[in-house]
PDB file of C-alpha atoms in Angstrom:
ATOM      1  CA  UNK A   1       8.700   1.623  -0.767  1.00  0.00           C
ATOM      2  CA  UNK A   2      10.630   3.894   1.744  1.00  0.00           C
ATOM      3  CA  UNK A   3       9.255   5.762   4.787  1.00  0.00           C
ATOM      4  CA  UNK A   4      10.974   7.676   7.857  1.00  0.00           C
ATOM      5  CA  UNK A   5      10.059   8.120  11.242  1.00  0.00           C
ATOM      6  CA  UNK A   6      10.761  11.296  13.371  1.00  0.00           C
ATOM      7  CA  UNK A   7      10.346  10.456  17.010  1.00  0.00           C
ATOM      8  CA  UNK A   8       9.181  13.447  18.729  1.00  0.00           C
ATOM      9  CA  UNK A   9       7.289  15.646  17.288  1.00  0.00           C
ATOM     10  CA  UNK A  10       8.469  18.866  19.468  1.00  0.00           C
ATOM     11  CA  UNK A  11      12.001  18.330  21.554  1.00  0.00           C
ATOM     12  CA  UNK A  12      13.193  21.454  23.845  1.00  0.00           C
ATOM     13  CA  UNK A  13      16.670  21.709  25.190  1.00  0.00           C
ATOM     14  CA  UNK A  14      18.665  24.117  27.433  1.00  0.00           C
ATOM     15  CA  UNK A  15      21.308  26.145  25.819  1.00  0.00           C
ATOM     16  CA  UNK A  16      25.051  24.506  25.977  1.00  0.00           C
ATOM     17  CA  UNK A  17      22.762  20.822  26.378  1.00  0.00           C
ATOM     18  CA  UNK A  18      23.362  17.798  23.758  1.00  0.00           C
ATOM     19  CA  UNK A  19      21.279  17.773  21.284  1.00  0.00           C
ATOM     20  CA  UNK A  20      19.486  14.657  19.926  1.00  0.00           C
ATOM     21  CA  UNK A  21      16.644  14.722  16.864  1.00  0.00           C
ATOM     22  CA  UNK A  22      16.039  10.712  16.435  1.00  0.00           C
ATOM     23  CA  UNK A  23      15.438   9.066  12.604  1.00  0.00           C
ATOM     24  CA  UNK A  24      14.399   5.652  11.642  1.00  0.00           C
ATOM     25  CA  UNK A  25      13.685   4.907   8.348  1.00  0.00           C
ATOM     26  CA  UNK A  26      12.521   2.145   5.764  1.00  0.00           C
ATOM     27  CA  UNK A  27      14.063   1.689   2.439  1.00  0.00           C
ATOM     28  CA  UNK A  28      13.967  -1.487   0.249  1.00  0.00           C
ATOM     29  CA  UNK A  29      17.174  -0.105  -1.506  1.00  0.00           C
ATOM     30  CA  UNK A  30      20.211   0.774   0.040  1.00  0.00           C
ATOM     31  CA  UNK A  31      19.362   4.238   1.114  1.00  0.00           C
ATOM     32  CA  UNK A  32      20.807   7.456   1.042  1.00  0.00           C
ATOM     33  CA  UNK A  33      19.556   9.537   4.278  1.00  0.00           C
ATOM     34  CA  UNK A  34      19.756  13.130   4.721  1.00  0.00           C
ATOM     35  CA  UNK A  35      18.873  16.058   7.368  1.00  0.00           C
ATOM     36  CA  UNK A  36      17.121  19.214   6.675  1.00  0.00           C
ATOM     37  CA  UNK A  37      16.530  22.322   8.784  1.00  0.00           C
ATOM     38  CA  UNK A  38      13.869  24.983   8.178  1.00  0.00           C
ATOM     39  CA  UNK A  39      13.606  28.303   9.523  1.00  0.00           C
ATOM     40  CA  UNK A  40       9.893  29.873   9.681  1.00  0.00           C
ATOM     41  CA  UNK A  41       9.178  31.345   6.876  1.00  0.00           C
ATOM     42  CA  UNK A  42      12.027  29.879   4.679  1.00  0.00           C
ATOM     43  CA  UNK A  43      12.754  26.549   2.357  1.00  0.00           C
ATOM     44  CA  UNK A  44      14.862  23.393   3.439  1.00  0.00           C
ATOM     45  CA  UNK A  45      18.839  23.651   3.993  1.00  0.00           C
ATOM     46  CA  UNK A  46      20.742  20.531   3.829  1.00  0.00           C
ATOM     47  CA  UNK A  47      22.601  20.096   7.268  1.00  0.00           C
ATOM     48  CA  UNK A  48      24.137  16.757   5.991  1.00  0.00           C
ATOM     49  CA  UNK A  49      24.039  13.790   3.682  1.00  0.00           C
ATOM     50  CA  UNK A  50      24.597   9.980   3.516  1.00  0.00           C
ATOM     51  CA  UNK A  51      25.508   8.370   0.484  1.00  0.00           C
ATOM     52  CA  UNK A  52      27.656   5.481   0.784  1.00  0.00           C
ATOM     53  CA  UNK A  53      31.395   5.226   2.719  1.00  0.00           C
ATOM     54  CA  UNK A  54      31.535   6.271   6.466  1.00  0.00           C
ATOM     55  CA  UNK A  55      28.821   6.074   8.634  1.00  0.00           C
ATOM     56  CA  UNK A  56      29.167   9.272  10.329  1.00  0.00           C
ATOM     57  CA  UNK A  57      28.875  12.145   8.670  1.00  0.00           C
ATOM     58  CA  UNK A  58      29.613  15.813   9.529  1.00  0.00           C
ATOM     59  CA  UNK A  59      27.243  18.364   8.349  1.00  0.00           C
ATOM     60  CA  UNK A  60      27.264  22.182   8.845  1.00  0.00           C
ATOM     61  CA  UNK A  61      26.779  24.641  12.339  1.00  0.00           C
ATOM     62  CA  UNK A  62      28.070  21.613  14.463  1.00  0.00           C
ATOM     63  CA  UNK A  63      25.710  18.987  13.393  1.00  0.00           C
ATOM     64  CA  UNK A  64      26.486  15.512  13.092  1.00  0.00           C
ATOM     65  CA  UNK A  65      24.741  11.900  12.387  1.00  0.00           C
ATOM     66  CA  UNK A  66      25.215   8.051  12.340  1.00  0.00           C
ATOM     67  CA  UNK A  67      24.155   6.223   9.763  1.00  0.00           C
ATOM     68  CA  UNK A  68      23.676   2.359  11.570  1.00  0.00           C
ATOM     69  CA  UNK A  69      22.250   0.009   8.938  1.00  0.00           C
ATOM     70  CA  UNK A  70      21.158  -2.929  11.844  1.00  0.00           C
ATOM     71  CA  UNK A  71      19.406  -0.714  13.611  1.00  0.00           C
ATOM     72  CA  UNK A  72      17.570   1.495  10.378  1.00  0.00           C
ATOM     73  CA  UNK A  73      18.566   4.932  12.084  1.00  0.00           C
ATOM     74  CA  UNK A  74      20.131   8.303  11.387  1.00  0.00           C
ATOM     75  CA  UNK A  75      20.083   9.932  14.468  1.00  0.00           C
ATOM     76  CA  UNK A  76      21.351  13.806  14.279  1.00  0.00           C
ATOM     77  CA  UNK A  77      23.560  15.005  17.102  1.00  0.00           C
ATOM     78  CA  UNK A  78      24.876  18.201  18.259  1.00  0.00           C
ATOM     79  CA  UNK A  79      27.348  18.285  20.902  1.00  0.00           C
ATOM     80  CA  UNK A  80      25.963  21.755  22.346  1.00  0.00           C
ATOM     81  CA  UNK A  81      22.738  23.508  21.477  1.00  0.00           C
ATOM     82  CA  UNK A  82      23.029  27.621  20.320  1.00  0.00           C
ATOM     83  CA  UNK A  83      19.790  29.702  20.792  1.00  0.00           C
ATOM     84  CA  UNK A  84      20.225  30.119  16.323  1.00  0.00           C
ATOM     85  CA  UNK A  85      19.166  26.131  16.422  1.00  0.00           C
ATOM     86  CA  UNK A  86      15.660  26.862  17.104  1.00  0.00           C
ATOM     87  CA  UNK A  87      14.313  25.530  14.005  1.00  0.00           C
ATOM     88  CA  UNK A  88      12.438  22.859  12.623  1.00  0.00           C
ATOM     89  CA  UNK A  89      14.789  19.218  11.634  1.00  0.00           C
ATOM     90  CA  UNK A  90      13.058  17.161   8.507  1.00  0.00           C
ATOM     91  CA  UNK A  91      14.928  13.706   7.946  1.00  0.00           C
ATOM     92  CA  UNK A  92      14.415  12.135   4.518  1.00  0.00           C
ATOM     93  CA  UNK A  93      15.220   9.529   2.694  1.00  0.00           C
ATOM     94  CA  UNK A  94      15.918   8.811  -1.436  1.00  0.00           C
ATOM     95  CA  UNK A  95      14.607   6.514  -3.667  1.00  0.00           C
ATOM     96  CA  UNK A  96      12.588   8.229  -6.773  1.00  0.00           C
ATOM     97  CA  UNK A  97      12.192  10.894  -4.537  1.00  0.00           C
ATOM     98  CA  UNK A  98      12.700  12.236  -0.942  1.00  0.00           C
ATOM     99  CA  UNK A  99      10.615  11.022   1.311  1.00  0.00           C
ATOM    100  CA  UNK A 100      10.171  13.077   4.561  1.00  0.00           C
ATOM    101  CA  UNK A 101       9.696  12.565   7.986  1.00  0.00           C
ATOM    102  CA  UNK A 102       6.933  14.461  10.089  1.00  0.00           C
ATOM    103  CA  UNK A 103       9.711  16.792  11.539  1.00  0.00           C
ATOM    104  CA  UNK A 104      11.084  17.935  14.916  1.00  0.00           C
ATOM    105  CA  UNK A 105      10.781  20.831  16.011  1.00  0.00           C
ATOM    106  CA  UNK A 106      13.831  22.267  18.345  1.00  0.00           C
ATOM    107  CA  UNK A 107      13.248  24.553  20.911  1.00  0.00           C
ATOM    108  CA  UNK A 108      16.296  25.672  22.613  1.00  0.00           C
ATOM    109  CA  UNK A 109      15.896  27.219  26.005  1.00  0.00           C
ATOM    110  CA  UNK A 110      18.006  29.935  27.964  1.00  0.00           C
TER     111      UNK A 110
ATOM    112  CA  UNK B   1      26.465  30.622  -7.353  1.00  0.00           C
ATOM    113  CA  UNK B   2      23.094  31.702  -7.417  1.00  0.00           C
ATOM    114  CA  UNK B   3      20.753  29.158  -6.048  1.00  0.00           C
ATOM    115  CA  UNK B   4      17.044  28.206  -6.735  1.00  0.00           C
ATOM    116  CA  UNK B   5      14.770  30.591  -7.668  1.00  0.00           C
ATOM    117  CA  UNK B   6      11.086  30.760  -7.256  1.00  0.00           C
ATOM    118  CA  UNK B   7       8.625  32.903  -7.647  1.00  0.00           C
ATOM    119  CA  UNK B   8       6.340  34.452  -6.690  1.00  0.00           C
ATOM    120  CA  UNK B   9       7.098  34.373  -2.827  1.00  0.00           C
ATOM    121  CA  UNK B  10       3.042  34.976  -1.774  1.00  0.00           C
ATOM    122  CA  UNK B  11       0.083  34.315  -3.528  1.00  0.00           C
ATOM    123  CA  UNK B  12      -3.066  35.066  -2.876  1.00  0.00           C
ATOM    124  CA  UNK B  13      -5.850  33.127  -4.956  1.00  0.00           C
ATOM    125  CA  UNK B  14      -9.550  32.904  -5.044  1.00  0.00           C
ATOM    126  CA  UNK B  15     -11.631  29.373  -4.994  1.00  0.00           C
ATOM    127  CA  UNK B  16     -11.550  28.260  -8.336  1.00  0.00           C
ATOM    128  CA  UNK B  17      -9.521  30.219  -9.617  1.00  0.00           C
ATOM    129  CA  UNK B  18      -5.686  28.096 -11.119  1.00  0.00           C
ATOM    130  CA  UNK B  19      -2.342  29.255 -10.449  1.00  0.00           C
ATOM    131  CA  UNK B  20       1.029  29.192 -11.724  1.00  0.00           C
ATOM    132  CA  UNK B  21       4.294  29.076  -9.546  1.00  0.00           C
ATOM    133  CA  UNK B  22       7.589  29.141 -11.253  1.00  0.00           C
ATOM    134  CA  UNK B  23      11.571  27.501  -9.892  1.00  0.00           C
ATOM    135  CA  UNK B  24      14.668  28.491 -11.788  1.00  0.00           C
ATOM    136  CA  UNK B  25      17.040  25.787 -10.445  1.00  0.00           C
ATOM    137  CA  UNK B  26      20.903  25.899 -10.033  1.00  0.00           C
ATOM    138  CA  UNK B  27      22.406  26.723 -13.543  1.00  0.00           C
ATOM    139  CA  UNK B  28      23.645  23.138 -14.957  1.00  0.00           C
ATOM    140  CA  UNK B  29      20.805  21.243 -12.707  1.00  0.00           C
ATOM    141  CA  UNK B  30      18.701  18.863 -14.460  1.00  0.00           C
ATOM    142  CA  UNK B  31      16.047  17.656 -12.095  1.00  0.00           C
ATOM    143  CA  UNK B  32      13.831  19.906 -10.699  1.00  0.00           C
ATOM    144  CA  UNK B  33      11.191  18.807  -8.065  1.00  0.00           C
ATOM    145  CA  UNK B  34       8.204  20.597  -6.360  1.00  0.00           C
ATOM    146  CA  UNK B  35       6.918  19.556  -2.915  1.00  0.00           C
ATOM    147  CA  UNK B  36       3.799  20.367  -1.396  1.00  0.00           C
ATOM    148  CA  UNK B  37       4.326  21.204   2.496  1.00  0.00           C
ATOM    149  CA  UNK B  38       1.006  21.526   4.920  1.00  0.00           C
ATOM    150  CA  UNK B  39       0.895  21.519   8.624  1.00  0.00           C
ATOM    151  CA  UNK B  40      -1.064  18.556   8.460  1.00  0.00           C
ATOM    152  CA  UNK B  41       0.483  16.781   5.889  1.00  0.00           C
ATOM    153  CA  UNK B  42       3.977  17.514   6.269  1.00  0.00           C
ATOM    154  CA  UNK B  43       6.096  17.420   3.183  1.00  0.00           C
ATOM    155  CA  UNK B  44       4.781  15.420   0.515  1.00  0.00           C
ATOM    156  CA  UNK B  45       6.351  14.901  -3.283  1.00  0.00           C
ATOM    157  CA  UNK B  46       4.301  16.416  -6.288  1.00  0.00           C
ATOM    158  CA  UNK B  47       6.314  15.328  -9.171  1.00  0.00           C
ATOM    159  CA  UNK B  48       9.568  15.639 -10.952  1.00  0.00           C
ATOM    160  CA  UNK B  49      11.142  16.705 -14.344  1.00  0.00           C
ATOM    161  CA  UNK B  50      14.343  15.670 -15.231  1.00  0.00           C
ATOM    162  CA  UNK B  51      15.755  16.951 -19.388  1.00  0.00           C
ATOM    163  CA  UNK B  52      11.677  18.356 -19.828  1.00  0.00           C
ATOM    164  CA  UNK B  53      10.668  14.871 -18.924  1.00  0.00           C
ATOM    165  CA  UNK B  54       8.683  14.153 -15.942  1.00  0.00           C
ATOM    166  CA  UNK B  55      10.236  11.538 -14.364  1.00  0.00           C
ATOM    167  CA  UNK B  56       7.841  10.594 -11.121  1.00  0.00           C
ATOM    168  CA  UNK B  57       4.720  11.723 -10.078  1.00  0.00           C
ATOM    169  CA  UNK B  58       3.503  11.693  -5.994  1.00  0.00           C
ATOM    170  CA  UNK B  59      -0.249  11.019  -5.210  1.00  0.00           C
ATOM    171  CA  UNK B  60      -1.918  14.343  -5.966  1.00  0.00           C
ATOM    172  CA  UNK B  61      -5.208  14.772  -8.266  1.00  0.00           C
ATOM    173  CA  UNK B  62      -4.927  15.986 -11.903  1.00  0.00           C
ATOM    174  CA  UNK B  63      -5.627  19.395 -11.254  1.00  0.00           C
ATOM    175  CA  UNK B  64      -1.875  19.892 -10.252  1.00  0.00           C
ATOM    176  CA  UNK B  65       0.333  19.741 -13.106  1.00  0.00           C
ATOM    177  CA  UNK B  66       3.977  20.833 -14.194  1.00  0.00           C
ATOM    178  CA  UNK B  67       6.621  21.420 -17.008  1.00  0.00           C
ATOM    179  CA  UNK B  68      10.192  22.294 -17.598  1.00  0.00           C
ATOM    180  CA  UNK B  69      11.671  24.143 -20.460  1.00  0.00           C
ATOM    181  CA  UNK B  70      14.858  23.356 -22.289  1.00  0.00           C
ATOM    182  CA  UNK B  71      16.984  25.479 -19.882  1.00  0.00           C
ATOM    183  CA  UNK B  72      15.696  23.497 -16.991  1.00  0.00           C
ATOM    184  CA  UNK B  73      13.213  25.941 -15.548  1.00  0.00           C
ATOM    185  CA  UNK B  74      10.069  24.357 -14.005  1.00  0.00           C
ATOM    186  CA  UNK B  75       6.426  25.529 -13.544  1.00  0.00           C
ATOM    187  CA  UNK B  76       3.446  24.099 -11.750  1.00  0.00           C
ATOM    188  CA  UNK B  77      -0.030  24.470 -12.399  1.00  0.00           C
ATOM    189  CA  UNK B  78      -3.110  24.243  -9.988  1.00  0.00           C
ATOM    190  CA  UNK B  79      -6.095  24.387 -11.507  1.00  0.00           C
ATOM    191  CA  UNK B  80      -9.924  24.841  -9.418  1.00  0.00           C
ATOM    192  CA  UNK B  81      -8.223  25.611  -6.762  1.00  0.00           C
ATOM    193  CA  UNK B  82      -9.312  24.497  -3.296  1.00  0.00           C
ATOM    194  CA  UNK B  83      -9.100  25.904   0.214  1.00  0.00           C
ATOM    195  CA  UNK B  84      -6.959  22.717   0.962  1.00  0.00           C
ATOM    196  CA  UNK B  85      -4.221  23.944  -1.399  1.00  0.00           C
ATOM    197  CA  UNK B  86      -3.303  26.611   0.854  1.00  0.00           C
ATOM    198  CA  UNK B  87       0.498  25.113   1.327  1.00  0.00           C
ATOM    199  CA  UNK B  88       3.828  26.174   0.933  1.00  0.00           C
ATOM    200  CA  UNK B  89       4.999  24.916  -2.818  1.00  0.00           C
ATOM    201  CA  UNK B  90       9.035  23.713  -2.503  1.00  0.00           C
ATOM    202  CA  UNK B  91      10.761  23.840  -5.538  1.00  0.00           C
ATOM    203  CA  UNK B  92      14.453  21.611  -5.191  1.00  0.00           C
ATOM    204  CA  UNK B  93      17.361  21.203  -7.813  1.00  0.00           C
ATOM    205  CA  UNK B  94      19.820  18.442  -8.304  1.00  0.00           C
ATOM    206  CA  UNK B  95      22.122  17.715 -10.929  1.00  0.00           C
ATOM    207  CA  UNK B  96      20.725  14.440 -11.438  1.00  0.00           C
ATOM    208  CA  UNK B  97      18.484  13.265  -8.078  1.00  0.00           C
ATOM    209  CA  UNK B  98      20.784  12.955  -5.182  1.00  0.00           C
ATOM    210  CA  UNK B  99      21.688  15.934  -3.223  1.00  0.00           C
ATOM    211  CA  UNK B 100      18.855  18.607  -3.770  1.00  0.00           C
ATOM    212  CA  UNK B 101      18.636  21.984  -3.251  1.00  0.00           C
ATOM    213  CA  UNK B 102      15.678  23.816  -2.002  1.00  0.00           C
ATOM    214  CA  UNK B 103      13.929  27.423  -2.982  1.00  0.00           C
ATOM    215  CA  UNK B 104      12.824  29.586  -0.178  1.00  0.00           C
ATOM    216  CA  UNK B 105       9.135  28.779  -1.872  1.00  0.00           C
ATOM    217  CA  UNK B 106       5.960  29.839  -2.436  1.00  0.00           C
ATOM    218  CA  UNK B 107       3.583  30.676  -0.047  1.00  0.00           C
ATOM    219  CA  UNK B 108      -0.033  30.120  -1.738  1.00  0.00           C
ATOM    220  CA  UNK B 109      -3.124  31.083   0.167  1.00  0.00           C
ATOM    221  CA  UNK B 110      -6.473  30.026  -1.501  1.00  0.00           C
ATOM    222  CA  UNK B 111      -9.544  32.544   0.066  1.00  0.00           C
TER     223      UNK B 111
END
C-alpha cells in the first residue's frame, strides 16, 4: 500500500520569496515520487520525477526536490517564487498506479 | 509530438443518463489511465489498460467502466449517472507505467 501526505493545504508566498510545498509519503516498495502542477482549468504537468540515482532532482520553471529515504519526504523547492507559479502542486507516488496527495495550492503575492 | 488527447472537453449530462469520454494517448504509449478528480476527493485512480488489457482497477462501483483499442486509444463509460460524478475525468499515457502524461480532461457536469 502507498499513500502521500501534502502538508498544507493552501501556502501563500511573496514574489522573489523561497518557495517550499512539503511531501511525505508511504510506499512498501522502493518508490518512485513525482510533482505535478495544475493550472485552473487544465490537466497535470510533470514538474519533476524520481526514479532511482540522485536524490535531487531538477525539474522544469526553476523547481527542484529531495528525495530523503530516512525521513519518507520529497519536499519541492523553488529558490524564488514568479507571479506564473500560482497554481495548484499534486505530489504522487507509483506503485500500480499514482497515488496522489491532497494538493497545495500556491498563492504567490505581489 | 502531439500529446494526449481527450475529448470531449465539457459535458453536460442528465441524471441517469451514461456517458462516454474518449483519450488518444502519445503515439507508441501503451498504458493509458483515467483518474477521477473532485474537490472533495482529490485525485483518485479509476483503472488502467495496458496492450487492451486492463491492468488495475481503483475503488469505484461498476457503473464506471473502460476499454482500449488495438492502437492504444482508451474510452470510459459511466453508466446511471449520478450528481456525484460531476468531476473532472484525467486521462494519462506512459509507455509502460512510469512517467505519465496527462490530457487537459474532461470536464463532466451531471444536472
Amino acid at each position: 500500500a502507498q499513500s502521500v501526505t501534502q502538508l498544507g493545504s493552501h501556502v501563500s508566498v511573496s514574489e522573489g520569496a523561497l518557495v517550499l510545498l512539503r511531501c511525505n509519503y508511504s510506499s512498501s516498495v522502493p518508490p518512485y515520487l513525482f510533482w505535478y502542477v495544475q493550472y485552473p482549468n487544465q490537466g497535470l504537468q510533470l514538474l519533476l520525477k524520481y526514479t532511482t540515482g540522485a536524490t535531487l532532482v531538477k525539474g522544469i520553471n526553476g523547481f527542484e526536490a529531495e528525495f530523503k529515504k530516512s525521513e519518507t519526504s520529497f519536499h519541492l523547492t523553488k529558490p524564488s517564487a514568479h507571479m506564473s507559479d500560482a497554481a495548484e502542486y499534486f505530489c504522487a507516488v507509483s506503485g500500480n498506479q499514482l497515488t496522489f496527495g491532497k494538493g497545495t495550492k500556491l498563492s504567490v503575492i505581489p | 509530438k502531439a500529446g494526449v488527447t481527450q475529448t470531449p472537453r465539457y459535458l453536460i449530462k442528465t441524471r441517469g443518463q451514461q456517458v462516454t469520454l474518449s483519450c488518444s494517448p502519445i503515439s507508441g504509449h501503451r498504458s493509458v489511465s483515467w483518474y477521477q478528480q473532485t474537490p472533495g476527493q482529490g485525485l483518485q485512480f479509476l483503472f488502467e489498460y495496458f496492450s487492451e488489457t486492463q491492468r488495475n482497477k481503483g475503488n469505484f462501483p461498476g457503473r464506471f467502466s473502460g476499454r482500449q483499442f488495438s492502437n492504444s486509444r482508451s474510452e470510459m463509460n459511466v453508466s446511471t449517472l449520478e450528481l456525484g460524478d460531476s468531476a473532472l475525468y484525467l486521462c494519462a499515457s506512459s509507455p509502460q507505467s512510469v512517467g505519465y502524461t496527462f490530457g487537459s480532461g474532461t470536464r463532466l457536469t451531471v444536472v
